[in-house]
């Protein structure tokens, strides 16, 4: 993966941090946003 990015962009770092770091940060952010959307979309259970 890093080799492909290095060939395409010529560098495997953005703002001094590895591309893998940024990819993992984006994945975590998407998971958190989806979890919040599901949580806030649930209706409370009536007893």
Tab-separated table of N, CA, C and O in Angstrom:
chain	number	residue	atom	x	y	z
A	1	UNK	N	0.840	-1.200	0.000
A	1	UNK	CA	0.000	0.000	0.000
A	1	UNK	C	0.877	1.252	0.000
A	1	UNK	O	0.632	2.177	-0.760
A	2	UNK	N	1.868	1.276	0.863
A	2	UNK	CA	2.745	2.442	0.938
A	2	UNK	C	3.509	2.628	-0.364
A	2	UNK	O	3.711	3.762	-0.799
A	3	UNK	N	3.896	1.513	-0.994
A	3	UNK	CA	4.620	1.611	-2.267
A	3	UNK	C	3.755	2.246	-3.347
A	3	UNK	O	4.230	3.057	-4.133
A	4	UNK	N	2.478	1.888	-3.375
A	4	UNK	CA	1.559	2.466	-4.367
A	4	UNK	C	1.420	3.968	-4.123
A	4	UNK	O	1.493	4.771	-5.057
A	5	UNK	N	1.227	4.347	-2.869
A	5	UNK	CA	1.070	5.767	-2.544
A	5	UNK	C	2.354	6.530	-2.849
A	5	UNK	O	2.326	7.644	-3.365
A	6	UNK	N	3.485	5.907	-2.527
A	6	UNK	CA	4.766	6.561	-2.793
A	6	UNK	C	4.958	6.779	-4.293
A	6	UNK	O	5.446	7.831	-4.711
A	7	UNK	N	4.563	5.803	-5.107
A	7	UNK	CA	4.693	5.947	-6.565
A	7	UNK	C	3.736	7.013	-7.090
A	7	UNK	O	4.079	7.768	-7.996
A	8	UNK	N	2.519	7.073	-6.538
A	8	UNK	CA	1.533	8.040	-7.015
A	8	UNK	C	1.867	9.459	-6.555
A	8	UNK	O	1.858	10.397	-7.346
A	9	UNK	N	2.146	9.619	-5.277
A	9	UNK	CA	2.342	10.946	-4.717
A	9	UNK	C	3.810	11.350	-4.603
A	9	UNK	O	4.108	12.514	-4.431
A	10	UNK	N	4.700	10.366	-4.634
A	10	UNK	CA	6.111	10.664	-4.501
A	10	UNK	C	6.565	10.784	-3.059
A	10	UNK	O	7.724	10.962	-2.773
A	11	UNK	N	5.629	10.674	-2.126
A	11	UNK	CA	5.968	10.792	-0.715
A	11	UNK	C	4.923	10.019	0.078
A	11	UNK	O	3.744	10.042	-0.249
A	12	UNK	N	5.352	9.339	1.133
A	12	UNK	CA	4.418	8.550	1.939
A	12	UNK	C	4.072	9.265	3.239
A	12	UNK	O	3.647	8.646	4.187
A	13	UNK	N	4.271	10.580	3.273
A	13	UNK	CA	3.970	11.328	4.484
A	13	UNK	C	3.173	12.580	4.144
A	13	UNK	O	3.357	13.184	3.094
A	14	UNK	N	2.269	12.929	5.056
A	14	UNK	CA	1.519	14.184	4.956
A	14	UNK	C	1.670	14.883	6.298
A	14	UNK	O	1.396	14.285	7.338
A	15	UNK	N	2.097	16.123	6.286
A	15	UNK	CA	2.329	16.912	7.501
A	15	UNK	C	3.293	16.199	8.449
A	15	UNK	O	3.163	16.288	9.656
A	16	UNK	N	4.234	15.450	7.879
A	16	UNK	CA	5.248	14.781	8.688
A	16	UNK	C	4.789	13.486	9.326
A	16	UNK	O	5.530	12.887	10.083
A	17	UNK	N	3.565	13.047	9.031
A	17	UNK	CA	3.060	11.803	9.602
A	17	UNK	C	2.776	10.808	8.486
A	17	UNK	O	2.416	11.191	7.373
A	18	UNK	N	2.905	9.537	8.803
A	18	UNK	CA	2.745	8.469	7.834
A	18	UNK	C	1.319	8.431	7.279
A	18	UNK	O	0.360	8.747	7.986
A	19	UNK	N	1.189	8.001	6.022
A	19	UNK	CA	-0.126	7.874	5.387
A	19	UNK	C	-1.000	6.897	6.174
A	19	UNK	O	-2.203	7.120	6.329
A	20	UNK	N	-0.416	5.818	6.682
A	20	UNK	CA	-1.183	4.843	7.456
A	20	UNK	C	-1.842	5.472	8.671
A	20	UNK	O	-2.954	5.094	9.047
A	21	UNK	N	-1.165	6.424	9.285
A	21	UNK	CA	-1.745	7.134	10.429
A	21	UNK	C	-3.005	7.868	10.008
A	21	UNK	O	-4.049	7.787	10.673
A	22	UNK	N	-2.928	8.596	8.897
A	22	UNK	CA	-4.080	9.373	8.439
A	22	UNK	C	-5.222	8.463	7.997
A	22	UNK	O	-6.392	8.756	8.267
A	23	UNK	N	-4.896	7.351	7.335
A	23	UNK	CA	-5.946	6.401	6.916
A	23	UNK	C	-6.647	5.834	8.138
A	23	UNK	O	-7.878	5.759	8.179
A	24	UNK	N	-5.871	5.451	9.147
A	24	UNK	CA	-6.482	4.890	10.357
A	24	UNK	C	-7.318	5.945	11.087
A	24	UNK	O	-8.383	5.625	11.620
A	25	UNK	N	-6.861	7.195	11.105
A	25	UNK	CA	-7.639	8.257	11.739
A	25	UNK	C	-8.975	8.466	11.017
A	25	UNK	O	-10.014	8.666	11.657
A	26	UNK	N	-8.947	8.422	9.682
A	26	UNK	CA	-10.185	8.590	8.912
A	26	UNK	C	-11.130	7.428	9.169
A	26	UNK	O	-12.341	7.629	9.346
A	27	UNK	N	-10.600	6.200	9.224
A	27	UNK	CA	-11.436	5.025	9.488
A	27	UNK	C	-12.081	5.129	10.866
A	27	UNK	O	-13.283	4.887	11.009
A	28	UNK	N	-11.312	5.508	11.873
A	28	UNK	CA	-11.858	5.646	13.229
A	28	UNK	C	-12.922	6.740	13.254
A	28	UNK	O	-13.978	6.572	13.877
A	29	UNK	N	-12.675	7.859	12.586
A	29	UNK	CA	-13.650	8.954	12.566
A	29	UNK	C	-14.958	8.513	11.909
A	29	UNK	O	-16.048	8.830	12.406
A	30	UNK	N	-14.874	7.763	10.807
A	30	UNK	CA	-16.078	7.284	10.125
A	30	UNK	C	-16.855	6.324	11.026
A	30	UNK	O	-18.083	6.412	11.118
A	31	UNK	N	-16.143	5.422	11.721
A	31	UNK	CA	-16.807	4.489	12.624
A	31	UNK	C	-17.517	5.238	13.747
A	31	UNK	O	-18.669	4.939	14.079
A	32	UNK	N	-16.862	6.241	14.311
A	32	UNK	CA	-17.474	7.023	15.396
A	32	UNK	C	-18.713	7.759	14.898
A	32	UNK	O	-19.756	7.780	15.571
A	33	UNK	N	-18.632	8.349	13.718
A	33	UNK	CA	-19.786	9.070	13.160
A	33	UNK	C	-20.946	8.113	12.909
A	33	UNK	O	-22.102	8.419	13.231
A	34	UNK	N	-20.662	6.937	12.362
A	34	UNK	CA	-21.722	5.950	12.111
A	34	UNK	C	-22.354	5.462	13.417
A	34	UNK	O	-23.575	5.333	13.501
A	35	UNK	N	-21.522	5.212	14.428
A	35	UNK	CA	-22.058	4.765	15.710
A	35	UNK	C	-22.956	5.836	16.322
A	35	UNK	O	-24.007	5.520	16.891
A	36	UNK	N	-22.544	7.094	16.220
A	36	UNK	CA	-23.375	8.184	16.751
A	36	UNK	C	-24.685	8.296	15.982
A	36	UNK	O	-25.741	8.515	16.577
A	37	UNK	N	-24.628	8.145	14.662
A	37	UNK	CA	-25.843	8.227	13.857
A	37	UNK	C	-26.812	7.106	14.231
A	37	UNK	O	-28.020	7.337	14.369
A	38	UNK	N	-26.293	5.903	14.431
A	38	UNK	CA	-27.154	4.780	14.814
A	38	UNK	C	-27.720	5.007	16.214
A	38	UNK	O	-28.910	4.807	16.455
A	39	UNK	N	-26.869	5.445	17.140
A	39	UNK	CA	-27.323	5.658	18.522
A	39	UNK	C	-28.404	6.720	18.592
A	39	UNK	O	-29.444	6.530	19.236
A	40	UNK	N	-28.177	7.870	17.940
A	40	UNK	CA	-29.151	8.950	18.020
A	40	UNK	C	-30.397	8.657	17.193
A	40	UNK	O	-31.443	9.269	17.404
A	41	UNK	N	-30.313	7.706	16.263
A	41	UNK	CA	-31.471	7.348	15.454
A	41	UNK	C	-32.386	6.337	16.114
A	41	UNK	O	-33.512	6.128	15.668
A	42	UNK	N	-31.916	5.713	17.202
A	42	UNK	CA	-32.742	4.709	17.888
A	42	UNK	C	-33.839	5.384	18.694
A	42	UNK	O	-33.620	6.434	19.285
A	43	UNK	N	-34.994	4.744	18.692
A	43	UNK	CA	-36.096	5.258	19.499
A	43	UNK	C	-36.047	4.579	20.874
A	43	UNK	O	-35.694	3.407	20.975
A	44	UNK	N	-36.389	5.311	21.928
A	44	UNK	CA	-36.379	4.690	23.260
A	44	UNK	C	-37.411	3.579	23.378
A	44	UNK	O	-38.488	3.666	22.776
A	45	UNK	N	-37.078	2.553	24.140
A	45	UNK	CA	-38.000	1.433	24.339
A	45	UNK	C	-39.078	1.834	25.335
A	45	UNK	O	-38.812	2.429	26.381
A	46	UNK	N	-40.315	1.484	25.006
A	46	UNK	CA	-41.431	1.742	25.911
A	46	UNK	C	-41.700	0.486	26.722
A	46	UNK	O	-41.800	-0.597	26.179
A	47	UNK	N	-41.862	0.651	28.036
A	47	UNK	CA	-42.151	-0.513	28.887
A	47	UNK	C	-43.624	-0.553	29.238
A	47	UNK	O	-44.273	0.429	29.417
